[in-house]
Short mmCIF file of C-alpha atoms in Angstrom, two decimals:
data_model
loop_
_atom_site.label_atom_id
_atom_site.label_comp_id
_atom_site.label_asym_id
_atom_site.label_seq_id
_atom_site.Cartn_x
_atom_site.Cartn_y
_atom_site.Cartn_z
CA UNK A 1 40.92 110.53 119.02
CA UNK A 2 44.39 109.19 118.85
CA UNK A 3 43.76 106.63 116.01
CA UNK A 4 42.17 109.60 113.91
CA UNK A 5 45.51 111.45 114.36
CA UNK A 6 47.54 108.53 113.67
CA UNK A 7 45.74 107.88 110.30
CA UNK A 8 46.30 111.49 109.52
CA UNK A 9 49.90 111.39 109.58
CA UNK A 10 50.17 108.02 107.76
CA UNK A 11 48.24 109.34 105.06
CA UNK A 12 50.19 112.72 105.18
CA UNK A 13 53.64 110.75 105.04
CA UNK A 14 52.33 108.62 101.83
CA UNK A 15 51.06 111.88 100.10
CA UNK A 16 54.17 113.97 100.50
CA UNK A 17 56.31 110.68 99.43
CA UNK A 18 54.36 110.55 96.35
CA UNK A 19 54.36 114.37 95.89
CA UNK A 20 58.13 114.80 96.17
CA UNK A 21 59.76 116.80 93.43
CA UNK A 22 62.89 114.75 93.27
CA UNK A 23 64.54 111.56 94.17
CA UNK A 24 67.58 111.56 92.26
CA UNK A 25 71.16 111.07 93.78
CA UNK A 26 72.54 114.26 95.71
CA UNK A 27 75.01 115.32 92.91
CA UNK A 28 74.18 113.57 89.75
CA UNK A 29 71.06 113.16 87.38
CA UNK A 30 70.52 111.42 84.08
CA UNK A 31 69.79 114.12 81.08
CA UNK A 32 66.17 114.38 80.36
CA UNK A 33 64.84 112.88 77.23
CA UNK A 34 65.86 114.90 73.92
CA UNK A 35 63.05 117.35 73.15
CA UNK A 36 61.28 116.06 69.75
CA UNK A 37 61.99 119.18 67.98
CA UNK A 38 65.58 117.91 67.55
CA UNK A 39 64.60 114.86 65.80
CA UNK A 40 64.50 115.72 62.01
CA UNK A 41 67.36 118.18 62.40
CA UNK A 42 65.45 121.60 61.45
CA UNK A 43 66.94 122.86 64.64
CA UNK A 44 70.47 121.81 66.14
CA UNK A 45 71.60 123.92 68.85
CA UNK A 46 75.03 122.78 68.80
CA UNK A 47 78.16 123.56 66.43
CA UNK A 48 80.84 121.16 65.93
CA UNK A 49 83.02 122.89 68.49
CA UNK A 50 82.30 121.99 72.06
CA UNK A 51 80.58 125.14 73.41
CA UNK A 52 81.17 124.09 76.67
CA UNK A 53 85.03 125.11 76.29
CA UNK A 54 84.03 128.56 75.47
CA UNK A 55 82.02 129.09 78.45
CA UNK A 56 84.29 132.01 80.06
CA UNK A 57 83.65 130.60 83.73
CA UNK A 58 83.73 127.14 82.62
CA UNK A 59 80.46 125.78 84.29
CA UNK A 60 77.01 126.93 85.38
CA UNK A 61 76.31 129.82 87.63
CA UNK A 62 74.15 129.73 90.71
CA UNK A 63 72.58 131.97 93.48
CA UNK A 64 71.71 130.52 96.73
CA UNK A 65 70.15 131.58 99.91
CA UNK A 66 70.82 128.44 101.49
CA UNK A 67 73.51 128.27 104.69
CA UNK A 68 77.03 127.42 103.74
CA UNK A 69 78.19 124.00 105.01
CA UNK A 70 81.31 125.59 106.73
CA UNK A 71 83.14 122.12 106.73
CA UNK A 72 79.99 119.94 107.24
CA UNK A 73 79.55 117.49 104.34
CA UNK A 74 78.27 118.90 101.08
CA UNK A 75 78.55 122.51 99.95
CA UNK A 76 75.61 124.22 101.53
CA UNK A 77 72.93 123.00 104.03
CA UNK A 78 69.17 122.80 103.82
CA UNK A 79 68.88 125.80 106.33
CA UNK A 80 67.99 129.21 105.53
CA UNK A 81 71.07 131.26 104.83
CA UNK A 82 69.21 134.66 104.42
CA UNK A 83 71.84 136.28 102.24
CA UNK A 84 72.61 135.63 98.29
CA UNK A 85 75.58 133.76 97.83
CA UNK A 86 77.01 133.81 94.12
CA UNK A 87 79.15 130.97 92.54
CA UNK A 88 80.04 128.57 89.76
CA UNK A 89 79.94 125.16 89.91
CA UNK A 90 81.61 122.33 87.40
CA UNK A 91 79.41 120.09 85.56
CA UNK A 92 80.51 116.93 83.70
CA UNK A 93 78.29 115.56 81.04
CA UNK A 94 78.47 112.37 79.68
CA UNK A 95 80.44 109.37 80.72
CA UNK A 96 84.00 109.78 81.52
CA UNK A 97 86.18 109.87 78.35
CA UNK A 98 83.43 110.36 76.12
CA UNK A 99 84.32 112.88 73.30
CA UNK A 100 82.16 116.07 72.50
CA UNK A 101 81.01 114.76 69.01
CA UNK A 102 79.91 111.47 71.03
CA UNK A 103 78.07 113.15 73.83
CA UNK A 104 76.53 115.59 71.53
CA UNK A 105 75.09 112.82 69.04
CA UNK A 106 73.71 110.55 72.04
CA UNK A 107 72.20 113.84 74.13
CA UNK A 108 69.81 114.26 71.06
CA UNK A 109 68.98 110.83 70.18
CA UNK A 110 65.31 109.81 71.15
CA UNK A 111 66.42 106.44 72.18
CA UNK A 112 69.63 106.71 73.90
CA UNK A 113 72.02 103.60 73.66
CA UNK A 114 73.59 104.54 76.81
CA UNK A 115 72.87 106.66 80.15
CA UNK A 116 73.94 110.18 80.03
CA UNK A 117 74.64 111.35 83.63
CA UNK A 118 75.32 115.01 84.52
CA UNK A 119 77.27 115.32 87.82
CA UNK A 120 78.38 118.32 89.94
CA UNK A 121 82.22 118.07 90.40
CA UNK A 122 83.29 121.21 92.04
CA UNK A 123 81.52 124.18 93.63
CA UNK A 124 83.30 127.54 94.08
CA UNK A 125 81.72 130.59 95.79
CA UNK A 126 82.16 133.92 94.75
CA UNK A 127 80.76 135.71 97.79
CA UNK A 128 77.51 137.61 99.14
CA UNK A 129 75.69 139.86 96.84
CA UNK A 130 75.88 143.06 98.61
CA UNK A 131 72.00 144.00 98.14
CA UNK A 132 70.75 141.05 99.98
CA UNK A 133 72.62 141.70 102.99
CA UNK A 134 70.06 142.35 105.73
CA UNK A 135 69.36 142.37 109.51
CA UNK A 136 69.16 138.57 109.65
CA UNK A 137 72.65 138.18 108.87
CA UNK A 138 75.21 137.20 111.28
CA UNK A 139 78.07 136.89 109.12
CA UNK A 140 80.75 139.24 109.26
CA UNK A 141 81.34 141.13 106.09
CA UNK A 142 84.20 143.25 104.96
CA UNK A 143 82.80 146.59 104.20
CA UNK A 144 85.65 147.42 101.62
CA UNK A 145 85.08 144.23 99.58
CA UNK A 146 81.20 144.30 99.92
CA UNK A 147 80.70 145.08 96.33
CA UNK A 148 83.20 142.68 94.76
CA UNK A 149 81.26 139.47 94.43
CA UNK A 150 78.50 141.11 92.84
CA UNK A 151 80.60 142.92 90.20
CA UNK A 152 82.70 139.68 89.30
CA UNK A 153 79.53 137.80 88.95
CA UNK A 154 77.99 140.32 86.49
CA UNK A 155 81.28 140.59 84.94
CA UNK A 156 81.15 136.46 84.14
CA UNK A 157 77.62 136.98 83.08
CA UNK A 158 78.56 139.58 80.48
CA UNK A 159 81.63 137.81 79.36
CA UNK A 160 79.21 135.02 78.33
CA UNK A 161 76.75 137.35 76.37
CA UNK A 162 79.42 139.07 74.71
CA UNK A 163 80.05 135.88 72.90
CA UNK A 164 76.67 134.44 72.46
CA UNK A 165 74.24 134.96 69.83
CA UNK A 166 71.24 134.93 72.50
CA UNK A 167 71.84 138.09 74.66
CA UNK A 168 69.54 136.77 77.55
CA UNK A 169 69.88 135.34 81.02
CA UNK A 170 67.87 132.20 82.16
CA UNK A 171 67.05 131.61 85.69
CA UNK A 172 65.68 128.33 87.08
CA UNK A 173 63.93 127.51 90.45
CA UNK A 174 63.42 124.36 91.59
CA UNK A 175 60.49 122.64 93.77
CA UNK A 176 60.42 121.31 97.43
CA UNK A 177 62.67 118.35 98.77
CA UNK A 178 65.92 118.64 96.64
CA UNK A 179 69.35 119.62 97.68
CA UNK A 180 71.50 122.34 96.53
CA UNK A 181 73.13 120.41 93.51
CA UNK A 182 69.71 119.38 91.88
CA UNK A 183 69.00 123.01 90.46
CA UNK A 184 72.27 122.99 89.14
CA UNK A 185 72.21 120.05 87.48
CA UNK A 186 68.70 120.59 85.93
CA UNK A 187 69.54 124.01 84.90
CA UNK A 188 72.87 122.46 83.19
CA UNK A 189 70.52 119.84 80.99
CA UNK A 190 68.31 122.75 80.09
CA UNK A 191 71.19 124.86 78.92
CA UNK A 192 72.59 122.24 77.08
CA UNK A 193 69.60 121.90 74.85
CA UNK A 194 69.53 125.54 74.30
CA UNK A 195 72.88 125.04 72.94
CA UNK A 196 74.67 126.91 75.96
CA UNK A 197 73.41 130.08 74.38
CA UNK A 198 73.18 133.27 76.74
CA UNK A 199 73.86 132.91 80.58
CA UNK A 200 71.99 130.14 82.65
CA UNK A 201 71.83 130.44 86.27
CA UNK A 202 70.51 128.10 88.83
CA UNK A 203 68.57 129.69 91.73
CA UNK A 204 68.84 127.18 94.75
CA UNK A 205 66.39 128.17 97.63
CA UNK A 206 66.66 126.28 100.89
CA UNK A 207 64.18 123.25 100.37
CA UNK A 208 64.68 120.48 102.61
CA UNK A 209 65.18 116.63 101.12
CA UNK A 210 62.73 115.32 103.61
CA UNK A 211 59.34 113.74 103.45
CA UNK A 212 57.98 115.87 106.27
CA UNK A 213 59.33 119.28 105.02
CA UNK A 214 56.55 120.10 102.85
CA UNK A 215 54.94 122.63 104.63
CA UNK A 216 58.26 124.44 106.06
CA UNK A 217 59.44 124.39 102.33
CA UNK A 218 56.37 126.31 101.45
CA UNK A 219 57.04 129.03 104.25
CA UNK A 220 60.67 129.15 102.95
CA UNK A 221 59.75 129.57 99.56
CA UNK A 222 57.93 132.79 100.76
CA UNK A 223 61.20 133.99 102.43
CA UNK A 224 63.27 133.21 99.27
CA UNK A 225 60.90 135.42 97.20
CA UNK A 226 62.47 138.57 98.55
CA UNK A 227 65.72 137.52 97.59
CA UNK A 228 64.79 136.18 94.02
CA UNK A 229 63.52 140.08 93.64
CA UNK A 230 66.77 141.31 94.93
CA UNK A 231 68.33 139.24 92.51
CA UNK A 232 66.47 140.02 89.57
CA UNK A 233 66.90 143.78 90.29
CA UNK A 234 70.65 143.22 90.53
CA UNK A 235 70.69 141.36 87.05
CA UNK A 236 68.68 144.20 85.33
CA UNK A 237 70.95 147.10 86.89
CA UNK A 238 74.26 145.36 86.65
CA UNK A 239 74.25 143.16 83.51
CA UNK A 240 73.80 143.56 79.76
CA UNK A 241 71.29 141.13 79.47
CA UNK A 242 68.68 142.22 76.71
CA UNK A 243 65.96 140.14 78.70
CA UNK A 244 65.80 137.93 82.02
CA UNK A 245 63.85 134.88 81.57
CA UNK A 246 62.41 132.37 84.64
CA UNK A 247 61.48 128.97 84.68
CA UNK A 248 59.74 128.10 87.94
CA UNK A 249 58.84 124.56 88.92
CA UNK A 250 56.37 123.24 91.34
CA UNK A 251 56.93 125.01 94.94
CA UNK A 252 59.43 126.81 93.11
CA UNK A 253 56.75 128.95 91.26
CA UNK A 254 55.58 130.10 94.96
CA UNK A 255 59.19 131.94 94.88
CA UNK A 256 58.75 133.32 91.52
CA UNK A 257 55.20 134.64 91.83
CA UNK A 258 55.91 136.26 95.12
CA UNK A 259 58.72 138.00 93.72
CA UNK A 260 57.20 139.29 90.92
CA UNK A 261 54.14 140.46 92.97
CA UNK A 262 56.69 142.34 95.06
CA UNK A 263 58.08 143.92 91.93
CA UNK A 264 54.80 144.89 90.71
CA UNK A 265 53.82 146.70 93.90
CA UNK A 266 57.44 148.52 93.94
CA UNK A 267 56.68 149.80 90.14
CA UNK A 268 53.02 151.04 90.47
CA UNK A 269 53.40 154.24 88.13
CA UNK A 270 49.81 156.33 87.48
CA UNK A 271 51.40 157.18 83.71
CA UNK A 272 52.34 153.90 82.71
CA UNK A 273 55.12 151.14 83.82
CA UNK A 274 58.12 152.71 82.33
CA UNK A 275 60.43 151.90 85.45
CA UNK A 276 58.81 148.36 85.28
CA UNK A 277 60.23 147.77 81.55
CA UNK A 278 63.84 148.61 82.96
CA UNK A 279 63.45 145.24 84.77
CA UNK A 280 63.59 143.55 81.56
CA UNK A 281 62.07 140.55 82.45
CA UNK A 282 60.79 138.38 79.50
CA UNK A 283 59.39 135.02 79.55
CA UNK A 284 58.27 133.54 82.83
CA UNK A 285 57.06 130.03 82.81
CA UNK A 286 55.60 128.14 85.66
CA UNK A 287 55.15 124.59 85.15
CA UNK A 288 53.64 121.97 87.58
CA UNK A 289 52.89 124.88 89.82
CA UNK A 290 52.16 124.28 93.29
CA UNK A 291 50.56 127.70 94.07
CA UNK A 292 47.08 128.37 95.25
CA UNK A 293 44.92 129.44 92.39
CA UNK A 294 43.19 132.07 94.24
CA UNK A 295 46.57 133.62 95.49
CA UNK A 296 47.74 133.57 91.88
CA UNK A 297 44.71 135.84 91.19
CA UNK A 298 45.75 138.12 93.78
CA UNK A 299 49.01 138.33 92.46
CA UNK A 300 47.73 139.21 88.94
CA UNK A 301 45.69 142.11 90.74
CA UNK A 302 49.00 143.13 92.20
CA UNK A 303 50.02 143.88 88.58
CA UNK A 304 52.57 140.84 87.75
CA UNK A 305 51.60 140.91 83.85
CA UNK A 306 52.69 144.74 84.03
CA UNK A 307 56.47 143.51 84.65
CA UNK A 308 56.94 140.38 82.56
CA UNK A 309 56.71 140.25 78.66
CA UNK A 310 55.02 137.00 78.87
CA UNK A 311 53.68 134.71 81.61
CA UNK A 312 53.19 131.16 80.52
CA UNK A 313 51.34 128.58 83.07
CA UNK A 314 52.01 124.78 82.11
CA UNK A 315 49.53 122.62 83.38
CA UNK A 316 48.34 118.86 83.20
CA UNK A 317 45.41 116.76 84.34
CA UNK A 318 47.72 113.87 84.87
CA UNK A 319 49.61 115.62 87.58
CA UNK A 320 49.09 113.40 90.51
CA UNK A 321 51.39 115.24 92.95
CA UNK A 322 49.27 118.51 92.53
CA UNK A 323 45.86 116.32 93.04
CA UNK A 324 47.45 115.21 96.41
CA UNK A 325 48.26 118.97 96.94
CA UNK A 326 44.65 119.89 96.65
CA UNK A 327 43.52 117.27 98.96
CA UNK A 328 46.08 118.32 101.79
CA UNK A 329 45.30 122.04 101.52
CA UNK A 330 41.52 121.91 100.18
CA UNK A 331 42.32 124.47 97.61
CA UNK A 332 42.88 124.38 93.96
CA UNK A 333 46.33 124.58 92.49
CA UNK A 334 47.35 126.63 89.55
CA UNK A 335 49.10 123.85 87.88
CA UNK A 336 45.51 122.39 87.58
CA UNK A 337 43.88 125.03 86.02
CA UNK A 338 42.99 122.93 82.95
CA UNK A 339 41.07 120.87 84.85
CA UNK A 340 39.05 123.77 86.48
CA UNK A 341 35.83 125.28 85.26
CA UNK A 342 36.53 129.24 85.44
CA UNK A 343 34.03 131.62 86.02
CA UNK A 344 32.94 134.23 83.22
CA UNK A 345 34.93 136.98 84.87
CA UNK A 346 38.14 134.91 84.98
CA UNK A 347 37.74 133.92 81.70
CA UNK A 348 37.25 137.30 80.15
CA UNK A 349 40.26 138.33 82.09
CA UNK A 350 42.35 135.81 80.52
CA UNK A 351 41.20 136.61 76.90
CA UNK A 352 42.16 140.31 77.75
CA UNK A 353 45.38 139.72 78.93
CA UNK A 354 47.20 138.42 75.93
CA UNK A 355 50.42 138.10 77.84
CA UNK A 356 49.04 135.35 80.28
CA UNK A 357 49.39 132.21 78.19
CA UNK A 358 47.77 128.77 79.45
CA UNK A 359 49.14 125.78 77.86
CA UNK A 360 47.41 122.42 78.78
CA UNK A 361 49.97 119.78 78.75
CA UNK A 362 47.89 116.88 79.46
CA UNK A 363 47.85 115.27 76.03
CA UNK A 364 51.63 115.96 75.45
CA UNK A 365 53.55 112.63 74.90
CA UNK A 366 55.55 111.45 78.45
CA UNK A 367 53.51 114.05 80.46
CA UNK A 368 52.08 111.33 82.72
CA UNK A 369 55.59 109.89 83.37
CA UNK A 370 55.94 108.82 86.98
CA UNK A 371 53.59 110.91 89.00
CA UNK A 372 52.85 113.41 86.04
CA UNK A 373 54.51 116.21 88.02
CA UNK A 374 57.91 116.75 86.11
CA UNK A 375 56.47 117.03 82.52
CA UNK A 376 58.59 119.96 81.83
CA UNK A 377 61.40 117.61 81.61
CA UNK A 378 59.89 114.13 80.91
CA UNK A 379 57.49 115.18 77.76
CA UNK A 380 59.56 115.94 74.73
CA UNK A 381 56.83 118.19 73.44
CA UNK A 382 56.43 120.24 76.37
CA UNK A 383 60.14 120.63 76.73
CA UNK A 384 60.31 121.58 72.92
CA UNK A 385 57.62 124.40 73.38
CA UNK A 386 59.69 125.86 76.34
CA UNK A 387 62.79 125.79 74.79
CA UNK A 388 61.58 126.82 71.46
CA UNK A 389 59.73 129.65 73.20
CA UNK A 390 62.88 130.98 75.00
CA UNK A 391 65.11 131.07 72.04
CA UNK A 392 62.93 132.03 69.06
CA UNK A 393 60.15 134.17 70.88
CA UNK A 394 57.39 132.13 69.04
CA UNK A 395 53.55 133.08 70.02
CA UNK A 396 51.35 130.03 71.11
CA UNK A 397 49.97 129.84 67.40
CA UNK A 398 53.03 130.33 65.93
CA UNK A 399 54.64 127.17 67.34
CA UNK A 400 52.18 124.91 66.57
CA UNK A 401 49.72 125.11 69.64
CA UNK A 402 45.69 125.17 69.23
CA UNK A 403 43.55 127.57 70.88
CA UNK A 404 40.59 125.96 72.96
CA UNK A 405 37.32 127.02 71.75
CA UNK A 406 38.77 130.62 70.96
CA UNK A 407 39.32 130.71 74.94
CA UNK A 408 42.37 131.39 77.01
CA UNK A 409 44.01 128.07 77.14
CA UNK A 410 46.33 126.42 74.25
CA UNK A 411 46.71 122.78 73.69
CA UNK A 412 49.05 120.57 72.06
CA UNK A 413 47.59 119.41 68.70
CA UNK A 414 47.90 115.96 67.16
CA UNK A 415 50.66 117.17 64.57
CA UNK A 416 52.22 119.94 66.86
CA UNK A 417 55.75 118.78 66.48
CA UNK A 418 55.34 118.91 62.49
CA UNK A 419 53.99 122.54 62.85
CA UNK A 420 56.80 123.37 65.28
CA UNK A 421 59.22 122.10 62.67
CA UNK A 422 57.72 123.99 59.96
CA UNK A 423 57.88 127.16 62.02
CA UNK A 424 61.45 126.57 62.67
CA UNK A 425 62.03 126.37 58.46
CA UNK A 426 59.71 129.37 58.02
CA UNK A 427 61.68 131.32 60.75
CA UNK A 428 65.05 130.43 59.16
CA UNK A 429 63.96 131.08 55.56
CA UNK A 430 63.12 134.47 56.74
CA UNK A 431 66.05 135.53 58.72
#
């Protein structure tokens, strides 16, 4: 019995080591490969002027329910902080002394001659979002100043939207096994390739940078879903965002899906979903989703599709991390849906609901990089698909994807990137 138990733990350590979502240094990552859509110049997200200089708050916005370090090493700990803390982080892009023109040119190259590091250099907390304060909070709150942080944060968002062509807010949620800084860096690189349009916010939930923290992280993800729900409601009520888009990755998709489920249940209306529309949730993208497929079905039954414009699930048969996760739990993961034979009822449901899109990223170039889990960053076609959808609001067929046998799944055609570039040319000629 002891040897069986020992073997189990040895296997588990190996499993979770290979399925980790990040192994980058704490406060730095290398810029993701340039999306292929930029290759021929049909879409250049930048102007000659450095757009970073125009950001009113000079960095990337963040929201976190991690516990503050309070004098310990780092900015925030891996422990649950229960309330949402809002702030701004400074990010440096490129090597020291690199001009904007050089940085811009290198970042768009398919084969870069040198590294392009992104690094967190400063973190400034604004304060606690008042609507997130709850019975688990043991911090003293100044009642007279309780609404100040939320107002200041909203003002920063609105100031950025006022000077942007795209009046949308983007939120990114990370996976398991990363520190506070990681989602800030990934958000920064995604925002970079969006041309710094709109306002981008990193949502850093308290995952733990430890191999054996996988299961506790999944429980924490469920707890953080309530704070994400509160945050979405706050953005809808207090900012001038036209739409709020959400990108969830790996275990972070659990936070997103459960938050949407909570919002759906709060906005059940017998005569329509007018109040749900006031949430202004646009595109929700779940990539590499480590979510129980049946649980996702339950969330759909709760009415998740009623509170979003479009819900897109990116999935890949090359995702080894999710294969291991399935082995651990004994249940199919949402990010494996393209490898699963769906029932006739499930297929019929997907066909009826056009705002639920499944994209098979298996054959997109770069999808198998590493353990095949981070293809939303590593596949230049998948990242192109995500970014152009967010900016131009293209439907799957409009951006070059092909429908599989008339069913609910879309895939990348052999000439996908050429089709996407043609769509961009046509979009600009019609504008």
